[in-house]
mmCIF file of C-alpha atoms in Angstrom:
data_model
loop_
_atom_site.group_PDB
_atom_site.id
_atom_site.type_symbol
_atom_site.label_atom_id
_atom_site.label_comp_id
_atom_site.label_asym_id
_atom_site.label_seq_id
_atom_site.Cartn_x
_atom_site.Cartn_y
_atom_site.Cartn_z
ATOM 1 C CA MET A 283 -15.438 22.277 -21.731
ATOM 2 C CA GLU A 284 -12.740 24.675 -22.815
ATOM 3 C CA LYS A 285 -9.032 24.055 -22.951
ATOM 4 C CA GLN A 286 -7.032 26.338 -20.729
ATOM 5 C CA PHE A 287 -3.435 25.624 -21.467
ATOM 6 C CA SER A 288 -1.683 23.900 -24.320
ATOM 7 C CA PRO A 289 -3.949 22.720 -27.115
ATOM 8 C CA GLU A 290 -1.928 19.601 -27.950
ATOM 9 C CA LYS A 291 -2.799 16.292 -26.279
ATOM 10 C CA LYS A 292 -0.425 15.563 -23.406
ATOM 11 C CA ASN A 293 0.955 12.147 -22.681
ATOM 12 C CA SER A 294 -0.110 12.363 -19.061
ATOM 13 C CA GLN A 295 0.141 9.840 -16.280
ATOM 14 C CA VAL A 296 -2.643 9.288 -13.775
ATOM 15 C CA ILE A 297 -1.296 7.890 -10.518
ATOM 16 C CA VAL A 298 -3.374 6.799 -7.530
ATOM 17 C CA VAL A 299 -1.721 6.786 -4.103
ATOM 18 C CA THR A 300 -3.364 4.098 -2.008
ATOM 19 C CA SER A 301 -2.756 1.835 0.979
ATOM 20 C CA GLY A 302 -5.905 0.255 2.373
ATOM 21 C CA LYS A 303 -5.029 1.087 5.950
ATOM 22 C CA GLY A 304 -5.378 4.654 7.170
ATOM 23 C CA GLY A 305 -2.596 6.723 8.669
ATOM 24 C CA VAL A 306 0.316 5.169 6.798
ATOM 25 C CA GLY A 307 1.157 8.304 4.806
ATOM 26 C CA LYS A 308 -0.935 8.411 1.626
ATOM 27 C CA THR A 309 -1.641 12.132 1.873
ATOM 28 C CA THR A 310 1.949 12.995 2.828
ATOM 29 C CA THR A 311 3.178 10.919 -0.103
ATOM 30 C CA THR A 312 0.728 12.527 -2.530
ATOM 31 C CA ALA A 313 1.761 16.022 -1.399
ATOM 32 C CA ASN A 314 5.490 15.313 -1.587
ATOM 33 C CA VAL A 315 5.535 13.396 -4.854
ATOM 34 C CA GLY A 316 3.282 16.011 -6.463
ATOM 35 C CA THR A 317 5.355 18.931 -5.202
ATOM 36 C CA GLY A 318 8.563 17.165 -6.217
ATOM 37 C CA LEU A 319 7.321 16.616 -9.774
ATOM 38 C CA ALA A 320 6.272 20.279 -9.973
ATOM 39 C CA LYS A 321 9.778 21.266 -8.831
ATOM 40 C CA LEU A 322 11.100 19.322 -11.819
ATOM 41 C CA GLY A 323 8.993 21.587 -14.021
ATOM 42 C CA LYS A 324 6.078 19.231 -14.622
ATOM 43 C CA LYS A 325 2.466 20.327 -14.690
ATOM 44 C CA VAL A 326 0.878 18.471 -11.792
ATOM 45 C CA CYS A 327 -2.704 18.256 -10.541
ATOM 46 C CA LEU A 328 -3.349 16.703 -7.136
ATOM 47 C CA ILE A 329 -6.862 15.450 -6.494
ATOM 48 C CA ASP A 330 -8.119 14.721 -2.998
ATOM 49 C CA THR A 331 -10.674 11.935 -3.447
ATOM 50 C CA ASP A 332 -11.386 11.509 0.261
ATOM 51 C CA ILE A 333 -14.836 13.081 0.276
ATOM 52 C CA GLY A 334 -16.010 13.997 3.776
ATOM 53 C CA LEU A 335 -12.512 13.827 5.289
ATOM 54 C CA ARG A 336 -10.347 16.109 3.245
ATOM 55 C CA ASN A 337 -6.725 16.438 4.331
ATOM 56 C CA LEU A 338 -4.573 17.102 1.317
ATOM 57 C CA ASP A 339 -5.429 20.834 1.342
ATOM 58 C CA VAL A 340 -4.103 21.127 4.910
ATOM 59 C CA VAL A 341 -0.926 19.156 4.227
ATOM 60 C CA MET A 342 -0.313 21.384 1.182
ATOM 61 C CA GLY A 343 -1.085 24.519 3.198
ATOM 62 C CA LEU A 344 -3.820 25.565 0.762
ATOM 63 C CA GLU A 345 -6.854 25.185 3.030
ATOM 64 C CA ASN A 346 -7.658 28.912 3.102
ATOM 65 C CA ARG A 347 -8.010 29.185 -0.648
ATOM 66 C CA ILE A 348 -10.759 26.647 -1.317
ATOM 67 C CA VAL A 349 -13.824 27.997 -3.060
ATOM 68 C CA TYR A 350 -15.154 25.079 -5.122
ATOM 69 C CA ASN A 351 -14.376 21.391 -4.774
ATOM 70 C CA LEU A 352 -14.512 18.048 -6.578
ATOM 71 C CA VAL A 353 -18.214 17.512 -5.830
ATOM 72 C CA ASP A 354 -19.033 20.975 -7.216
ATOM 73 C CA VAL A 355 -17.256 20.038 -10.444
ATOM 74 C CA VAL A 356 -19.066 16.705 -10.707
ATOM 75 C CA GLU A 357 -22.442 18.312 -9.996
ATOM 76 C CA GLY A 358 -21.802 21.076 -12.515
ATOM 77 C CA ASN A 359 -21.804 23.936 -9.978
ATOM 78 C CA CYS A 360 -18.541 25.208 -11.434
ATOM 79 C CA ARG A 361 -16.082 24.576 -14.237
ATOM 80 C CA VAL A 362 -13.081 22.311 -13.647
ATOM 81 C CA LYS A 363 -10.744 25.300 -13.807
ATOM 82 C CA GLN A 364 -12.602 27.137 -11.060
ATOM 83 C CA ALA A 365 -12.075 24.312 -8.572
ATOM 84 C CA LEU A 366 -8.324 24.113 -9.188
ATOM 85 C CA ILE A 367 -6.197 25.931 -6.605
ATOM 86 C CA ARG A 368 -2.851 27.064 -7.918
ATOM 87 C CA ASP A 369 0.057 26.587 -5.506
ATOM 88 C CA LYS A 370 1.873 29.918 -5.734
ATOM 89 C CA ARG A 371 5.124 28.453 -4.420
ATOM 90 C CA HIS A 372 5.493 26.036 -7.331
ATOM 91 C CA PRO A 373 4.488 26.975 -10.862
ATOM 92 C CA GLY A 374 2.565 24.156 -12.498
ATOM 93 C CA LEU A 375 1.207 22.694 -9.250
ATOM 94 C CA TYR A 376 -2.556 22.633 -8.734
ATOM 95 C CA LEU A 377 -4.892 21.077 -6.165
ATOM 96 C CA MET A 378 -8.447 19.920 -6.659
ATOM 97 C CA PRO A 379 -9.804 19.769 -3.097
ATOM 98 C CA SER A 380 -12.415 17.354 -1.883
ATOM 99 C CA ALA A 381 -15.747 18.296 -0.265
ATOM 100 C CA GLN A 382 -15.807 18.258 3.506
ATOM 101 C CA THR A 383 -19.558 18.212 4.095
ATOM 102 C CA ARG A 384 -20.566 15.440 1.688
ATOM 103 C CA ASP A 385 -20.070 11.686 1.591
ATOM 104 C CA LYS A 386 -18.402 9.216 -0.754
ATOM 105 C CA SER A 387 -21.583 8.456 -2.693
ATOM 106 C CA SER A 388 -21.648 12.051 -4.046
ATOM 107 C CA VAL A 389 -19.232 10.967 -6.789
ATOM 108 C CA SER A 390 -19.276 7.867 -8.998
ATOM 109 C CA PRO A 391 -16.310 6.161 -10.688
ATOM 110 C CA GLY A 392 -17.697 7.201 -14.083
ATOM 111 C CA GLN A 393 -17.781 10.852 -13.069
ATOM 112 C CA MET A 394 -14.197 10.639 -11.801
ATOM 113 C CA VAL A 395 -13.060 9.252 -15.159
ATOM 114 C CA LYS A 396 -14.735 12.197 -16.917
ATOM 115 C CA VAL A 397 -13.036 14.800 -14.702
ATOM 116 C CA ILE A 398 -9.657 13.095 -15.157
ATOM 117 C CA GLU A 399 -10.067 12.889 -18.934
ATOM 118 C CA HIS A 400 -10.610 16.646 -18.951
ATOM 119 C CA LEU A 401 -7.578 17.307 -16.726
ATOM 120 C CA LYS A 402 -5.360 15.062 -18.853
ATOM 121 C CA GLU A 403 -5.417 17.682 -21.587
ATOM 122 C CA GLN A 404 -3.615 20.141 -19.336
ATOM 123 C CA PHE A 405 -1.383 18.178 -16.982
ATOM 124 C CA ASP A 406 1.648 15.881 -17.170
ATOM 125 C CA TYR A 407 0.732 14.175 -13.913
ATOM 126 C CA ILE A 408 -2.583 13.726 -12.158
ATOM 127 C CA ILE A 409 -2.091 12.293 -8.679
ATOM 128 C CA LEU A 410 -5.060 10.993 -6.746
ATOM 129 C CA ASP A 411 -5.013 10.785 -2.964
ATOM 130 C CA CYS A 412 -7.123 7.716 -2.188
ATOM 131 C CA PRO A 413 -9.145 7.394 1.030
ATOM 132 C CA ALA A 414 -8.514 4.495 3.420
ATOM 133 C CA GLY A 415 -10.676 1.423 2.943
ATOM 134 C CA ILE A 416 -11.830 -0.560 -0.079
ATOM 135 C CA GLU A 417 -15.340 0.860 -0.526
ATOM 136 C CA GLN A 418 -16.757 3.441 -2.909
ATOM 137 C CA GLY A 419 -14.062 6.024 -2.166
ATOM 138 C CA PHE A 420 -11.397 3.541 -3.268
ATOM 139 C CA GLN A 421 -13.368 2.623 -6.386
ATOM 140 C CA ASN A 422 -13.690 6.330 -7.262
ATOM 141 C CA ALA A 423 -9.981 6.961 -6.760
ATOM 142 C CA ILE A 424 -8.759 4.072 -8.916
ATOM 143 C CA ALA A 425 -11.340 4.452 -11.690
ATOM 144 C CA GLY A 426 -9.386 6.899 -13.842
ATOM 145 C CA ALA A 427 -5.856 5.875 -12.817
ATOM 146 C CA ASP A 428 -3.427 3.813 -14.864
ATOM 147 C CA ARG A 429 -0.683 3.490 -12.304
ATOM 148 C CA ALA A 430 -0.594 3.036 -8.508
ATOM 149 C CA LEU A 431 1.751 3.867 -5.670
ATOM 150 C CA VAL A 432 1.004 1.526 -2.780
ATOM 151 C CA VAL A 433 2.089 3.003 0.549
ATOM 152 C CA THR A 434 2.723 0.802 3.567
ATOM 153 C CA THR A 435 4.612 0.868 6.853
ATOM 154 C CA PRO A 436 6.649 -2.123 8.104
ATOM 155 C CA GLU A 437 3.795 -3.297 10.344
ATOM 156 C CA VAL A 438 1.699 -6.444 10.125
ATOM 157 C CA SER A 439 -1.642 -4.625 9.823
ATOM 158 C CA ALA A 440 -0.485 -2.166 7.152
ATOM 159 C CA ILE A 441 1.176 -4.923 5.092
ATOM 160 C CA ARG A 442 -1.905 -7.109 5.293
ATOM 161 C CA ASP A 443 -4.086 -4.266 4.012
ATOM 162 C CA ALA A 444 -1.554 -3.397 1.306
ATOM 163 C CA ASP A 445 -1.665 -7.011 0.108
ATOM 164 C CA ARG A 446 -5.444 -6.828 -0.158
ATOM 165 C CA ILE A 447 -5.217 -3.542 -2.053
ATOM 166 C CA ILE A 448 -2.654 -4.984 -4.478
ATOM 167 C CA GLY A 449 -5.031 -7.897 -5.108
ATOM 168 C CA LEU A 450 -7.888 -5.490 -5.825
ATOM 169 C CA LEU A 451 -5.725 -3.338 -8.115
ATOM 170 C CA GLU A 452 -4.682 -6.446 -10.047
ATOM 171 C CA ALA A 453 -8.322 -7.475 -10.352
ATOM 172 C CA ASN A 454 -9.043 -3.994 -11.746
ATOM 173 C CA GLY A 455 -6.432 -4.413 -14.449
ATOM 174 C CA PHE A 456 -3.570 -2.346 -12.996
ATOM 175 C CA LYS A 457 -0.272 -3.263 -14.635
ATOM 176 C CA GLN A 458 2.032 -0.800 -12.916
ATOM 177 C CA MET A 459 2.045 -0.855 -9.115
ATOM 178 C CA ASP A 460 5.001 0.359 -7.084
ATOM 179 C CA LEU A 461 5.631 0.095 -3.378
ATOM 180 C CA ILE A 462 6.598 2.882 -0.985
ATOM 181 C CA ILE A 463 7.703 1.745 2.458
ATOM 182 C CA ASN A 464 7.085 4.579 4.859
ATOM 183 C CA ARG A 465 8.290 5.256 8.414
ATOM 184 C CA LEU A 466 11.117 2.764 8.387
ATOM 185 C CA ARG A 467 13.290 2.869 11.504
ATOM 186 C CA MET A 468 16.735 1.498 10.825
ATOM 187 C CA ASP A 469 17.587 1.295 14.539
ATOM 188 C CA MET A 470 14.634 -1.036 15.089
ATOM 189 C CA VAL A 471 15.426 -3.084 11.976
ATOM 190 C CA ARG A 472 18.963 -3.558 13.297
ATOM 191 C CA ARG A 473 17.601 -4.754 16.649
ATOM 192 C CA GLY A 474 15.354 -7.245 14.871
ATOM 193 C CA ASP A 475 12.248 -5.423 16.034
ATOM 194 C CA MET A 476 11.064 -4.159 12.658
ATOM 195 C CA MET A 477 10.742 -5.807 9.284
ATOM 196 C CA SER A 478 13.339 -4.530 6.836
ATOM 197 C CA ALA A 479 12.439 -3.043 3.453
ATOM 198 C CA GLN A 480 13.582 -6.303 1.843
ATOM 199 C CA ASP A 481 11.248 -8.313 4.113
ATOM 200 C CA VAL A 482 8.295 -6.168 3.064
ATOM 201 C CA VAL A 483 9.191 -6.377 -0.634
ATOM 202 C CA ASP A 484 9.516 -10.176 -0.349
ATOM 203 C CA ILE A 485 6.051 -10.427 1.158
ATOM 204 C CA LEU A 486 4.194 -8.020 -1.122
ATOM 205 C CA ALA A 487 6.156 -8.922 -4.274
ATOM 206 C CA ILE A 488 5.684 -5.696 -6.236
ATOM 207 C CA PRO A 489 8.533 -3.400 -7.371
ATOM 208 C CA LEU A 490 9.902 -1.025 -4.749
ATOM 209 C CA ILE A 491 9.942 2.670 -5.638
ATOM 210 C CA GLY A 492 10.850 4.271 -2.328
ATOM 211 C CA ILE A 493 11.892 3.841 1.281
ATOM 212 C CA VAL A 494 11.020 6.792 3.503
ATOM 213 C CA PRO A 495 12.577 6.800 6.976
ATOM 214 C CA ASP A 496 10.608 7.732 10.067
ATOM 215 C CA ASP A 497 11.427 11.417 10.374
ATOM 216 C CA GLU A 498 10.218 14.116 12.750
ATOM 217 C CA SER A 499 10.571 16.732 10.044
ATOM 218 C CA VAL A 500 7.506 15.251 8.309
ATOM 219 C CA VAL A 501 5.420 16.374 11.303
ATOM 220 C CA VAL A 502 7.057 19.796 11.256
ATOM 221 C CA ALA A 503 6.413 20.132 7.514
ATOM 222 C CA THR A 504 2.767 19.160 7.972
ATOM 223 C CA ASN A 505 2.460 21.698 10.811
ATOM 224 C CA GLN A 506 3.692 24.362 8.426
ATOM 225 C CA GLY A 507 1.744 23.190 5.400
ATOM 226 C CA GLU A 508 4.832 22.944 3.211
ATOM 227 C CA PRO A 509 5.819 19.540 1.764
ATOM 228 C CA LEU A 510 9.446 18.748 2.628
ATOM 229 C CA VAL A 511 10.454 17.036 -0.618
ATOM 230 C CA GLY A 512 13.950 18.070 -1.633
ATOM 231 C CA SER A 513 14.907 19.391 1.803
ATOM 232 C CA SER A 514 18.031 18.096 3.525
ATOM 233 C CA SER A 515 16.035 15.978 6.019
ATOM 234 C CA PRO A 516 16.184 12.199 5.468
ATOM 235 C CA ALA A 517 12.497 12.041 4.471
ATOM 236 C CA GLY A 518 12.909 15.048 2.173
ATOM 237 C CA GLN A 519 15.770 13.327 0.337
ATOM 238 C CA ALA A 520 13.895 10.027 0.217
ATOM 239 C CA TYR A 521 10.859 11.696 -1.357
ATOM 240 C CA ALA A 522 13.060 13.515 -3.868
ATOM 241 C CA ASN A 523 14.386 10.112 -4.938
ATOM 242 C CA VAL A 524 10.854 8.684 -5.175
ATOM 243 C CA VAL A 525 9.998 11.551 -7.531
ATOM 244 C CA LEU A 526 12.961 10.744 -9.780
ATOM 245 C CA ARG A 527 11.997 7.054 -9.835
ATOM 246 C CA VAL A 528 8.393 7.963 -10.719
ATOM 247 C CA GLU A 529 9.940 9.803 -13.660
ATOM 248 C CA GLY A 530 11.647 6.553 -14.635
ATOM 249 C CA LYS A 531 15.168 7.402 -13.476
ATOM 250 C CA GLU A 532 17.322 4.915 -11.634
ATOM 251 C CA VAL A 533 18.401 6.272 -8.268
ATOM 252 C CA PRO A 534 20.318 4.306 -5.647
ATOM 253 C CA TYR A 535 18.679 3.903 -2.253
ATOM 254 C CA LEU A 536 19.866 6.110 0.583
ATOM 255 C CA ASN A 537 21.760 4.663 3.470
ATOM 256 C CA PHE A 538 19.865 5.792 6.548
ATOM 257 C CA ASP A 539 22.513 4.328 8.821
ATOM 258 C CA LYS A 540 24.852 7.228 8.138
ATOM 259 C CA GLY A 541 23.848 9.363 11.093
ATOM 260 C CA ILE A 542 24.453 6.609 13.628
ATOM 261 C CA SER A 543 27.683 6.992 15.525
ATOM 262 C CA PHE A 544 29.971 4.229 16.616
ATOM 263 C CA TRP A 545 29.000 4.917 20.211
ATOM 264 C CA THR A 546 25.266 4.508 19.516
ATOM 265 C CA ARG A 547 26.019 1.193 17.881
ATOM 266 C CA VAL A 548 27.996 0.017 20.888
ATOM 267 C CA THR A 549 25.349 1.079 23.386
ATOM 268 C CA GLY A 550 22.754 -0.396 21.064
ATOM 269 C CA ILE A 551 24.347 -3.809 21.526
ATOM 270 C CA PHE A 552 23.967 -3.511 25.276
ATOM 271 C CA HIS A 553 20.387 -2.325 25.026
ATOM 272 C CA LYS A 554 19.577 -5.506 23.173
ATOM 273 C CA ALA A 555 20.925 -7.679 25.949
ATOM 274 C CA MET B 746 21.643 -12.535 27.629
ATOM 275 C CA ARG B 747 20.797 -16.214 27.189
ATOM 276 C CA HIS B 748 17.150 -15.303 27.412
ATOM 277 C CA PHE B 749 17.630 -12.847 24.553
ATOM 278 C CA PHE B 750 19.286 -15.310 22.220
ATOM 279 C CA ARG B 751 16.620 -17.926 22.706
ATOM 280 C CA ARG B 752 13.734 -15.596 21.931
ATOM 281 C CA LYS B 753 12.627 -15.142 18.337
ATOM 282 C CA SER B 754 12.972 -11.537 17.205
ATOM 283 C CA SER B 755 9.667 -9.677 16.886
ATOM 284 C CA CYS B 756 10.529 -9.087 13.243
ATOM 285 C CA GLN B 757 10.638 -12.838 12.635
ATOM 286 C CA VAL B 758 7.360 -13.289 14.524
ATOM 287 C CA ALA B 759 5.754 -10.619 12.320
ATOM 288 C CA LYS B 760 7.023 -12.290 9.139
ATOM 289 C CA ASP B 761 5.782 -15.710 10.232
ATOM 290 C CA ARG B 762 2.375 -14.356 11.174
ATOM 291 C CA LEU B 763 2.058 -12.447 7.906
ATOM 292 C CA LYS B 764 2.962 -15.486 5.829
ATOM 293 C CA ILE B 765 0.064 -17.478 7.232
ATOM 294 C CA LEU B 766 -2.294 -14.507 7.324
ATOM 295 C CA LEU B 767 -1.770 -13.527 3.698
ATOM 296 C CA ILE B 768 -2.215 -17.045 2.401
ATOM 297 C CA SER B 769 -5.666 -17.326 3.949
ATOM 298 C CA ASP B 770 -6.462 -13.755 2.831
ATOM 299 C CA ARG B 771 -5.420 -14.481 -0.745
ATOM 300 C CA VAL B 772 -7.182 -17.833 -0.971
ATOM 301 C CA ASN B 773 -10.339 -16.210 0.350
ATOM 302 C CA CYS B 774 -11.748 -19.523 1.596
ATOM 303 C CA SER B 775 -14.351 -19.385 4.378
ATOM 304 C CA PRO B 776 -14.136 -21.747 7.387
ATOM 305 C CA GLU B 777 -17.473 -23.293 6.328
ATOM 306 C CA ILE B 778 -16.068 -24.266 2.942
ATOM 307 C CA MET B 779 -12.919 -25.640 4.595
ATOM 308 C CA GLU B 780 -15.107 -27.796 6.847
ATOM 309 C CA GLN B 781 -17.060 -29.011 3.811
ATOM 310 C CA ILE B 782 -13.836 -29.907 1.979
ATOM 311 C CA LYS B 783 -12.651 -31.777 5.067
ATOM 312 C CA LEU B 784 -15.857 -33.818 5.300
ATOM 313 C CA ASP B 785 -15.758 -34.681 1.609
ATOM 314 C CA ILE B 786 -12.106 -35.784 1.769
ATOM 315 C CA ALA B 787 -12.904 -37.954 4.818
ATOM 316 C CA LYS B 788 -15.791 -39.553 2.932
ATOM 317 C CA VAL B 789 -13.651 -40.447 -0.067
ATOM 318 C CA ILE B 790 -10.680 -41.780 1.943
ATOM 319 C CA SER B 791 -13.016 -43.831 4.182
ATOM 320 C CA LYS B 792 -13.935 -45.866 1.116
ATOM 321 C CA TYR B 793 -10.430 -47.327 1.083
ATOM 322 C CA MET B 794 -9.204 -47.287 4.675
ATOM 323 C CA LYS B 795 -10.427 -46.674 8.179
ATOM 324 C CA ILE B 796 -9.503 -43.161 9.276
ATOM 325 C CA ASP B 797 -9.927 -41.079 12.405
ATOM 326 C CA ALA B 798 -12.065 -38.313 10.896
ATOM 327 C CA ASP B 799 -12.377 -36.433 14.198
ATOM 328 C CA ASN B 800 -8.650 -35.862 14.437
ATOM 329 C CA MET B 801 -7.945 -35.071 10.828
ATOM 330 C CA GLU B 802 -6.899 -31.564 9.918
ATOM 331 C CA ILE B 803 -6.605 -29.622 6.695
ATOM 332 C CA GLN B 804 -4.998 -26.286 6.000
ATOM 333 C CA ILE B 805 -3.863 -24.152 3.127
ATOM 334 C CA ASN B 806 -0.216 -23.125 3.108
ATOM 335 C CA ALA B 807 2.492 -22.016 0.733
ATOM 336 C CA LYS B 808 4.421 -25.172 0.014
ATOM 337 C CA GLY B 809 3.696 -25.331 -3.684
ATOM 338 C CA ASN B 810 5.526 -24.140 -6.773
ATOM 339 C CA LYS B 811 6.321 -20.592 -7.733
ATOM 340 C CA SER B 812 3.353 -18.557 -8.844
ATOM 341 C CA GLY B 813 3.090 -14.995 -10.157
ATOM 342 C CA ARG B 814 2.970 -12.641 -7.187
ATOM 343 C CA GLY B 815 3.732 -13.627 -3.620
ATOM 344 C CA GLY B 816 6.249 -16.306 -4.527
ATOM 345 C CA LYS B 817 4.688 -19.642 -3.762
ATOM 346 C CA MET B 818 1.424 -21.065 -4.934
ATOM 347 C CA PRO B 819 -0.786 -22.081 -2.027
ATOM 348 C CA SER B 820 -1.451 -25.780 -1.573
ATOM 349 C CA LEU B 821 -3.944 -27.789 0.402
ATOM 350 C CA TYR B 822 -2.379 -29.847 3.124
ATOM 351 C CA ALA B 823 -4.308 -32.647 4.837
ATOM 352 C CA ASN B 824 -3.276 -34.683 7.849
ATOM 353 C CA ILE B 825 -5.456 -37.785 8.103
ATOM 354 C CA PRO B 826 -4.781 -40.316 10.905
ATOM 355 C CA ILE B 827 -5.296 -43.892 9.668
ATOM 356 C CA VAL B 828 -6.754 -46.254 12.244
ATOM 357 C CA ASP B 829 -6.548 -49.467 10.237
ATOM 358 C CA VAL B 830 -4.277 -49.913 7.199
ATOM 359 C CA THR B 831 -4.926 -53.611 6.846
ATOM 360 C CA GLY B 832 -8.577 -53.076 5.962
ATOM 361 C CA GLN B 833 -7.797 -53.095 2.255
ATOM 362 C CA ASP B 834 -10.696 -55.359 1.413
ATOM 363 C CA LEU B 835 -12.928 -52.529 2.659
ATOM 364 C CA ALA B 836 -12.642 -51.029 -0.788
ATOM 365 C CA PHE B 837 -14.067 -54.107 -2.437
ATOM 366 C CA LYS B 838 -16.976 -54.288 -0.050
ATOM 367 C CA GLN B 839 -18.327 -50.859 -0.926
#
């Protein structure tokens, strides 16, 4: 296989974004963290490993540009470079889409490792969007990764699944696992109707790397196919901070209470009663 | 208002449920094995005193020392009703 970009060996990081439970925000997180890193000038490759149910292309707004996919690469129908879609909005950002008409058994963990080893020569970050569940798709996604972002929401079912995933990652030799708490609603936490970020961290006992508030603009951004990282919306700012922490920078956590007026607080007290 | 203060917040309920749930998830111990452990414990204790094996209960919870992840190490907790404590000579008979 030929080298496309810089000939020197990069010190690249391979990060898997996983959660166990579906619908907690793995794909949104992958898209935003990847885009955010590209905005910082990094060379980033996103890989959708959810074979049969691809989503990352849609969230990134790149669905119309797919020619080849991950399964084509693995089966030798095309070269790695041919399957990579360049995101024209952000230099250095590429997507390797998944196959929609195949199933998880089309790719093996060994084949994933091979593809990633090849991509490592060209990228600073390779971010894998893991499918829900703990079966073959999960095994494929974690095979080549050396670091994990575990996404959860402050709900019993999502936390339970995240705990199981953390156990499996530990059993697979992962040393660096960081937690992203997604869709936190401060108003509900204040009422005592939602676990706080601290509660979730206490239970799962892995380092926290981000708290993303429940934010309508995430839906809007997904509608438009443009990740919102770096925008002025609360989720956009939260993701921008996650990106900096992934890069190893220390960033204080945002205070999502800011937008709440005194009046809302007062009426909130009465709602409780 | 009084009704509100007495009720546990749903957040607290969630935390309590998760604590128990995750311990059994992490231990990964099937109910059959738990039943087997219970029978074996009853057998051993019966050597020394008369117990009510039907009403004994065992469970795994997090009362132990600190362990790596998840704070506390799980421990096995057994509640064994003793019917007759005076039957100490029982041990010598067997």
